[in-house]
Tab-separated table of C-alpha atoms in Angstrom:
chain	number	residue	atom	x	y	z
A	1	MET	CA	78.567	79.652	89.359
A	2	LYS	CA	81.322	81.890	91.029
A	3	THR	CA	82.979	84.859	90.163
A	4	SER	CA	85.692	86.733	91.623
A	5	ILE	CA	87.318	90.280	91.081
A	6	ASP	CA	91.299	90.221	90.945
A	7	ASN	CA	93.822	92.196	89.234
A	8	GLN	CA	93.546	93.886	85.786
A	9	ASP	CA	91.068	92.018	83.527
A	10	ILE	CA	90.041	88.699	84.854
A	11	SER	CA	90.144	86.559	87.931
A	12	ILE	CA	88.058	83.219	88.166
A	13	VAL	CA	88.198	81.351	91.643
A	14	ASN	CA	87.335	77.864	91.773
A	15	ALA	CA	86.623	77.209	95.409
A	16	ALA	CA	86.988	73.848	96.780
A	17	VAL	CA	84.457	72.519	98.721
A	18	LEU	CA	85.677	71.034	102.174
A	19	SER	CA	83.618	68.024	103.515
A	20	ASP	CA	83.093	67.081	107.227
A	21	LEU	CA	84.150	63.307	107.515
A	22	ASN	CA	83.556	61.053	110.268
A	23	ARG	CA	85.957	58.734	111.690
A	24	ARG	CA	84.769	55.705	109.925
A	25	ASP	CA	85.302	57.841	106.558
A	26	LEU	CA	88.657	59.007	107.520
A	27	LEU	CA	90.191	55.469	108.419
A	28	LYS	CA	89.197	53.761	105.048
A	29	GLY	CA	91.369	53.050	102.258
A	30	ALA	CA	95.223	53.588	101.816
A	31	SER	CA	96.438	57.318	101.402
A	32	LEU	CA	98.272	59.147	103.740
A	33	THR	CA	97.566	62.945	104.276
A	34	LEU	CA	99.319	65.184	106.223
A	35	ALA	CA	99.467	68.806	107.657
A	36	VAL	CA	101.542	70.633	110.166
A	37	LEU	CA	99.664	73.795	110.998
A	38	GLY	CA	101.302	75.749	113.879
A	39	ALA	CA	101.712	73.169	116.711
A	40	GLY	CA	99.117	70.799	115.751
A	41	SER	CA	99.468	68.047	113.348
A	42	VAL	CA	96.907	65.942	111.495
A	43	LEU	CA	96.967	62.869	110.008
A	44	THR	CA	94.144	60.754	107.994
A	45	ALA	CA	93.666	58.041	105.817
A	46	CYS	CA	90.765	58.326	103.330
A	47	ALA	CA	89.350	56.540	100.586
A	48	ASP	CA	86.940	57.909	97.336
A	49	LYS	CA	83.351	58.012	98.434
A	50	SER	CA	82.811	54.831	96.380
A	51	GLY	CA	84.871	52.638	99.052
A	52	SER	CA	86.711	51.254	96.221
A	53	SER	CA	89.955	49.750	97.500
A	54	ALA	CA	91.150	49.884	93.747
A	55	ASP	CA	91.028	53.383	93.276
A	56	VAL	CA	91.872	55.309	96.480
A	57	LYS	CA	91.587	58.824	96.218
A	58	ALA	CA	92.659	60.981	99.325
A	59	LEU	CA	90.435	63.734	100.553
A	60	GLU	CA	91.754	66.938	101.159
A	61	THR	CA	90.415	68.791	104.396
A	62	ARG	CA	93.149	70.961	106.038
A	63	HIS	CA	96.657	69.266	104.717
A	64	PHE	CA	99.706	70.392	103.241
A	65	LEU	CA	100.630	66.951	101.892
A	66	ARG	CA	99.160	63.790	100.477
A	67	ILE	CA	101.036	60.561	99.742
A	68	GLY	CA	98.836	57.949	97.810
A	69	THR	CA	99.212	53.884	96.874
A	70	ASP	CA	100.510	55.162	93.716
A	71	ASN	CA	103.452	56.374	95.517
A	72	VAL	CA	103.037	59.956	94.288
A	73	VAL	CA	103.725	62.902	96.726
A	74	THR	CA	101.157	65.427	96.423
A	75	VAL	CA	102.301	68.826	98.237
A	76	ILE	CA	99.420	71.158	98.664
A	77	SER	CA	100.677	74.524	98.036
A	78	PRO	CA	99.207	77.391	100.475
A	79	GLN	CA	101.385	80.074	98.039
A	80	THR	CA	100.284	80.878	94.472
A	81	GLU	CA	102.786	80.669	91.666
A	82	ILE	CA	102.871	83.544	89.323
A	83	GLY	CA	106.328	82.970	88.181
A	84	GLN	CA	108.927	83.437	91.050
A	85	GLY	CA	109.300	79.800	92.104
A	86	ALA	CA	106.884	79.540	95.145
A	87	TYR	CA	105.381	76.475	94.003
A	88	THR	CA	108.704	74.369	93.489
A	89	GLY	CA	110.326	76.085	96.706
A	90	ILE	CA	107.271	75.041	98.840
A	91	ALA	CA	107.434	71.430	97.371
A	92	THR	CA	111.437	71.198	98.228
A	93	LEU	CA	110.614	72.037	101.739
A	94	VAL	CA	108.425	69.186	102.469
A	95	ALA	CA	110.607	66.769	100.144
A	96	GLU	CA	113.581	67.467	101.776
A	97	ASP	CA	112.351	66.325	105.110
A	98	LEU	CA	110.370	63.558	103.720
A	99	ASP	CA	113.089	62.156	101.810
A	100	ALA	CA	111.210	61.767	98.817
A	101	ASP	CA	112.426	61.402	95.358
A	102	TRP	CA	111.823	64.551	93.431
A	103	SER	CA	110.374	62.769	90.204
A	104	GLN	CA	107.587	61.627	92.481
A	105	VAL	CA	106.579	65.025	93.423
A	106	VAL	CA	103.896	67.104	92.193
A	107	ILE	CA	102.283	70.187	93.379
A	108	GLU	CA	98.446	71.322	94.082
A	109	ALA	CA	97.027	74.616	94.788
A	110	ALA	CA	95.259	75.061	98.117
A	111	PRO	CA	91.767	76.434	98.419
A	112	ALA	CA	90.666	79.418	99.460
A	113	ASN	CA	90.902	79.201	103.376
A	114	VAL	CA	93.053	81.802	105.162
A	115	LYS	CA	92.222	79.776	108.629
A	116	LEU	CA	93.838	76.939	107.300
A	117	TYR	CA	96.276	78.140	104.750
A	118	GLY	CA	97.250	81.569	106.175
A	119	ASN	CA	100.601	82.895	105.526
A	120	PRO	CA	102.399	82.929	108.881
A	121	ALA	CA	104.776	85.904	107.556
A	122	PHE	CA	101.555	87.788	107.304
A	123	GLY	CA	100.471	86.585	111.191
A	124	GLY	CA	98.192	84.035	109.346
A	125	ALA	CA	95.708	86.644	109.017
A	126	LEU	CA	96.194	86.735	104.980
A	127	GLN	CA	96.582	84.116	102.615
A	128	GLY	CA	98.600	85.768	100.299
A	129	THR	CA	101.766	85.341	98.358
A	130	GLY	CA	104.033	88.244	98.172
A	131	GLY	CA	107.020	90.162	99.788
A	132	SER	CA	109.290	87.084	99.245
A	133	SER	CA	107.400	85.560	102.236
A	134	THR	CA	107.057	82.037	100.672
A	135	ILE	CA	110.187	80.307	102.278
A	136	SER	CA	110.696	82.760	105.350
A	137	GLY	CA	107.081	82.114	106.419
A	138	PHE	CA	106.563	78.315	105.267
A	139	TRP	CA	110.241	77.111	106.133
A	140	GLU	CA	109.118	75.146	109.241
A	141	PRO	CA	105.375	74.438	108.643
A	142	MET	CA	106.235	72.587	105.214
A	143	ARG	CA	109.390	70.705	106.456
A	144	LYS	CA	107.383	69.388	109.393
A	145	ALA	CA	104.779	68.090	107.460
A	146	GLY	CA	107.551	66.148	105.548
A	147	ALA	CA	109.252	64.956	108.929
A	148	THR	CA	105.973	63.860	110.509
A	149	ALA	CA	104.867	61.831	107.122
A	150	ARG	CA	108.432	60.474	106.944
A	151	ALA	CA	108.523	59.198	111.048
A	152	MET	CA	105.165	57.773	110.490
A	153	LEU	CA	106.514	55.840	107.476
A	154	VAL	CA	109.085	54.528	109.327
A	155	GLY	CA	106.920	53.726	111.978
A	156	ALA	CA	105.278	51.592	109.974
A	157	ALA	CA	107.784	49.853	108.300
A	158	ALA	CA	109.582	49.074	111.896
A	159	LYS	CA	106.312	47.687	113.140
A	160	GLU	CA	105.918	45.741	110.017
A	161	TRP	CA	109.389	44.460	109.594
A	162	ASN	CA	109.582	43.666	113.473
A	163	VAL	CA	112.623	46.015	113.594
A	164	PRO	CA	113.826	49.205	115.543
A	165	ALA	CA	112.973	52.220	113.801
A	166	ALA	CA	116.412	53.579	114.459
A	167	GLU	CA	117.596	50.961	112.253
A	168	ILE	CA	115.356	52.091	109.424
A	169	THR	CA	116.723	54.593	106.622
A	170	VAL	CA	114.786	56.919	103.955
A	171	SER	CA	116.346	57.829	100.717
A	172	LYS	CA	114.947	58.779	97.430
A	173	GLY	CA	111.214	57.738	98.106
A	174	VAL	CA	112.477	54.447	99.405
A	175	VAL	CA	112.508	52.779	103.176
A	176	SER	CA	114.840	50.727	103.507
A	177	HIS	CA	116.457	48.266	106.255
A	178	ALA	CA	119.641	47.136	105.612
A	179	GLY	CA	120.498	44.857	108.347
A	180	GLY	CA	116.932	42.544	106.967
A	181	LYS	CA	117.737	43.721	103.440
A	182	LYS	CA	113.914	44.680	103.363
A	183	ASN	CA	112.677	48.030	101.278
A	184	ALA	CA	109.667	49.539	100.338
A	185	LYS	CA	108.198	52.478	98.662
A	186	PHE	CA	106.143	55.230	100.336
A	187	GLY	CA	103.075	53.833	98.729
A	188	GLU	CA	103.330	50.699	99.924
A	189	LEU	CA	103.512	51.906	103.771
A	190	VAL	CA	100.769	54.547	103.526
A	191	GLY	CA	97.804	52.633	104.799
A	192	ALA	CA	99.705	51.295	107.948
A	193	ALA	CA	101.303	54.285	108.509
A	194	SER	CA	97.871	55.807	108.389
A	195	LYS	CA	97.142	53.910	111.493
A	196	LEU	CA	99.768	54.982	113.885
A	197	PRO	CA	100.123	57.693	116.583
A	198	VAL	CA	100.899	61.120	115.058
A	199	PRO	CA	104.369	62.260	116.451
A	200	THR	CA	104.296	65.533	118.380
A	201	ASP	CA	107.813	66.254	118.060
A	202	VAL	CA	110.028	65.503	115.188
A	203	LYS	CA	113.672	65.968	114.206
A	204	LEU	CA	114.273	68.113	111.132
A	205	LYS	CA	117.225	67.268	108.891
A	206	ASP	CA	120.644	69.080	109.735
A	207	PRO	CA	121.018	71.351	106.857
A	208	LYS	CA	124.448	69.670	106.283
A	209	ASP	CA	122.299	66.299	105.235
A	210	PHE	CA	120.409	68.328	102.630
A	211	VAL	CA	120.030	66.965	99.183
A	212	LEU	CA	117.391	69.344	97.734
A	213	ILE	CA	117.458	72.741	99.449
A	214	GLY	CA	119.845	74.818	98.082
A	215	LYS	CA	120.602	72.653	95.128
A	216	ASP	CA	119.975	73.020	91.289
A	217	ILE	CA	116.583	71.302	90.853
A	218	GLN	CA	114.233	71.226	87.964
A	219	ARG	CA	111.165	73.379	88.825
A	220	LEU	CA	107.794	71.702	88.909
A	221	ASP	CA	105.810	73.924	86.544
A	222	ALA	CA	108.747	73.926	84.071
A	223	HIS	CA	107.802	71.022	81.732
A	224	ASP	CA	103.963	72.395	81.560
A	225	LYS	CA	104.804	75.837	80.497
A	226	SER	CA	107.346	75.038	78.147
A	227	SER	CA	105.137	72.588	76.595
A	228	GLY	CA	101.929	74.790	76.530
A	229	THR	CA	99.805	72.383	78.605
A	230	ALA	CA	99.866	74.273	81.554
A	231	ILE	CA	96.419	75.435	82.634
A	232	PHE	CA	96.320	79.150	83.618
A	233	THR	CA	92.923	80.700	84.675
A	234	GLN	CA	91.460	82.039	81.238
A	235	ASP	CA	91.758	78.532	80.332
A	236	ILE	CA	89.433	77.450	82.880
A	237	LYS	CA	85.726	76.977	81.514
A	238	LEU	CA	82.615	75.908	83.730
A	239	PRO	CA	79.034	76.016	83.058
A	240	ASP	CA	77.354	78.964	83.441
A	241	MET	CA	80.704	81.178	84.208
A	242	LEU	CA	81.048	84.707	84.297
A	243	VAL	CA	84.104	87.046	83.582
A	244	ALA	CA	85.040	89.985	85.601
A	245	ALA	CA	86.250	92.995	83.520
A	246	VAL	CA	87.225	95.407	86.323
A	247	ILE	CA	88.054	99.345	86.105
A	248	TYR	CA	90.402	100.275	89.001
A	249	PRO	CA	91.012	104.036	89.727
A	250	PRO	CA	93.813	105.906	88.121
A	251	ARG	CA	95.424	106.998	91.607
A	252	PHE	CA	95.877	104.773	94.770
A	253	GLY	CA	93.133	105.620	97.489
A	254	ALA	CA	90.609	107.388	94.946
A	255	THR	CA	86.768	106.318	95.231
A	256	VAL	CA	84.253	105.681	92.507
A	257	LYS	CA	81.876	108.735	92.737
A	258	SER	CA	79.575	107.513	89.975
A	259	PHE	CA	79.561	105.936	87.056
A	260	ASP	CA	77.617	105.386	83.808
A	261	ALA	CA	76.870	101.889	82.465
A	262	THR	CA	74.169	102.673	79.977
A	263	ALA	CA	75.957	102.015	76.944
A	264	ALA	CA	77.702	99.053	78.123
A	265	LYS	CA	74.583	97.281	79.610
A	266	GLN	CA	72.831	97.474	75.927
A	267	MET	CA	76.102	95.101	74.728
A	268	PRO	CA	75.503	91.572	73.795
A	269	ASN	CA	76.385	88.907	76.623
A	270	VAL	CA	76.899	91.626	79.483
A	271	THR	CA	74.914	90.088	82.643
A	272	ASN	CA	75.240	93.081	85.034
A	273	ILE	CA	77.921	95.596	86.104
A	274	VAL	CA	78.473	96.443	89.772
A	275	GLN	CA	80.658	98.621	91.771
A	276	PHE	CA	82.741	96.933	94.617
A	277	LYS	CA	84.686	98.007	97.253
A	278	THR	CA	87.721	95.838	99.242
A	279	SER	CA	89.790	96.557	102.020
A	280	ILE	CA	92.448	98.243	100.113
A	281	ARG	CA	90.376	99.804	96.943
A	282	GLU	CA	87.475	99.883	94.898
A	283	GLY	CA	85.867	100.212	91.382
A	284	VAL	CA	83.752	99.013	88.790
A	285	ALA	CA	83.354	95.404	87.741
A	286	VAL	CA	81.526	94.544	84.509
A	287	LEU	CA	80.561	90.446	84.362
A	288	ALA	CA	80.018	88.931	81.074
A	289	ARG	CA	79.712	85.495	79.725
A	290	ASP	CA	83.185	86.043	77.674
A	291	PHE	CA	86.293	87.978	78.218
A	292	TYR	CA	85.937	89.797	74.978
A	293	SER	CA	82.235	90.737	75.924
A	294	ALA	CA	83.404	91.865	79.154
A	295	LYS	CA	86.319	93.783	78.312
A	296	LYS	CA	84.436	95.994	75.645
A	297	ALA	CA	81.778	96.833	78.087
A	298	ARG	CA	84.339	97.635	80.318
A	299	ASP	CA	85.608	100.151	77.931
A	300	ALA	CA	82.219	101.745	77.491
A	301	VAL	CA	81.792	102.169	81.116
A	302	LYS	CA	82.472	106.091	82.115
A	303	VAL	CA	83.684	106.545	85.574
A	304	GLN	CA	83.749	109.668	87.512
A	305	TRP	CA	86.334	109.374	90.169
A	306	ASP	CA	86.685	111.317	93.905
A	307	GLU	CA	90.389	111.736	94.216
A	308	THR	CA	89.915	113.823	97.446
A	309	GLY	CA	91.848	110.995	99.714
A	310	ALA	CA	93.835	109.562	96.709
A	311	PHE	CA	97.751	109.728	96.833
A	312	LYS	CA	98.827	112.259	94.077
A	313	MET	CA	102.875	112.762	94.735
A	314	GLY	CA	104.932	111.773	91.612
A	315	SER	CA	108.022	110.904	91.599
A	316	ASP	CA	109.896	113.861	91.906
A	317	ALA	CA	108.085	114.967	94.781
A	318	ILE	CA	108.876	111.626	96.428
A	319	PHE	CA	112.406	111.813	95.612
A	320	ALA	CA	112.691	115.273	97.058
A	321	GLU	CA	110.941	114.159	100.588
A	322	TYR	CA	113.658	111.220	100.530
A	323	LYS	CA	116.591	113.866	100.194
A	324	ALA	CA	114.677	116.232	102.889
A	325	LEU	CA	114.378	113.163	104.971
A	326	ALA	CA	118.032	111.739	104.425
A	327	GLN	CA	119.291	115.293	106.058
A	328	LYS	CA	117.429	114.537	109.487
A	329	PRO	CA	118.571	112.112	112.142
A	330	GLY	CA	117.381	108.848	112.173
A	331	ALA	CA	116.734	105.912	114.393
A	332	GLU	CA	119.670	103.632	115.011
A	333	ALA	CA	118.778	99.957	113.929
A	334	ARG	CA	121.041	96.810	114.608
């Protein structure tokens, strides 16, 4: 059972468990999984635990990209999609330098793991989405993930067809050698590609050759959201799952002085009421077996706030301060 307190009313974190795999497990099957984290690259081939070659599934460890034998390119996004297009933007970066066909690209949310998926724009110390940092932060890492996978696929094709890698082209998810009239889809090459050395330095595509970045493409989340099939946090139901409804202070910086949850604790389906504190704020959370029970109980909790260190300036006072500062000399920046 996992619960998490976040934003206004409800947040459920379904944390992924990352398994330790030995060398033999990693070399099984025929699926290409790739990551580029900082200067390092990790490329592995993995199968499901049954070992069945007929139903190969990649196991995510620390990866940004997975290409399966079914020819599906799965981009594992460290950024959260909250309507701003982060998923599509992240996937576009990978697909561009991979030269994948947009129709074969799907997106998958990365697990909560700051060490592996920390936002470079925040120094890698925070796994967060905000401040228009998705593209600027992951521009190079995600493109390198695509370029490295592309190089591996080209290398596998060159070895299999016994032709120079320089004579091989990749376009819309197809690897081709015009001279020998040979071509293969990604899925046909991932098994061989995963056995090759991982290139440490790959060349990114020249912007003049972009076919996806900066172009009008369909958002990856558009169909599911418009058809009503998209799965949101409140749609997730797990065995023995609890829901948290949160009371936050009315002023930023205020703290919990005391709270009375006597009435709320008597309500049905309520399991606990706790005070919590994060690095930026604190509050009181009601845990219950369903959202409505949690919300109803939350409304019955009486909280006394300590606003000693709270931010109390209103809009008028803030603008007055801005006007006063505008009359003073400032630092010059270029």
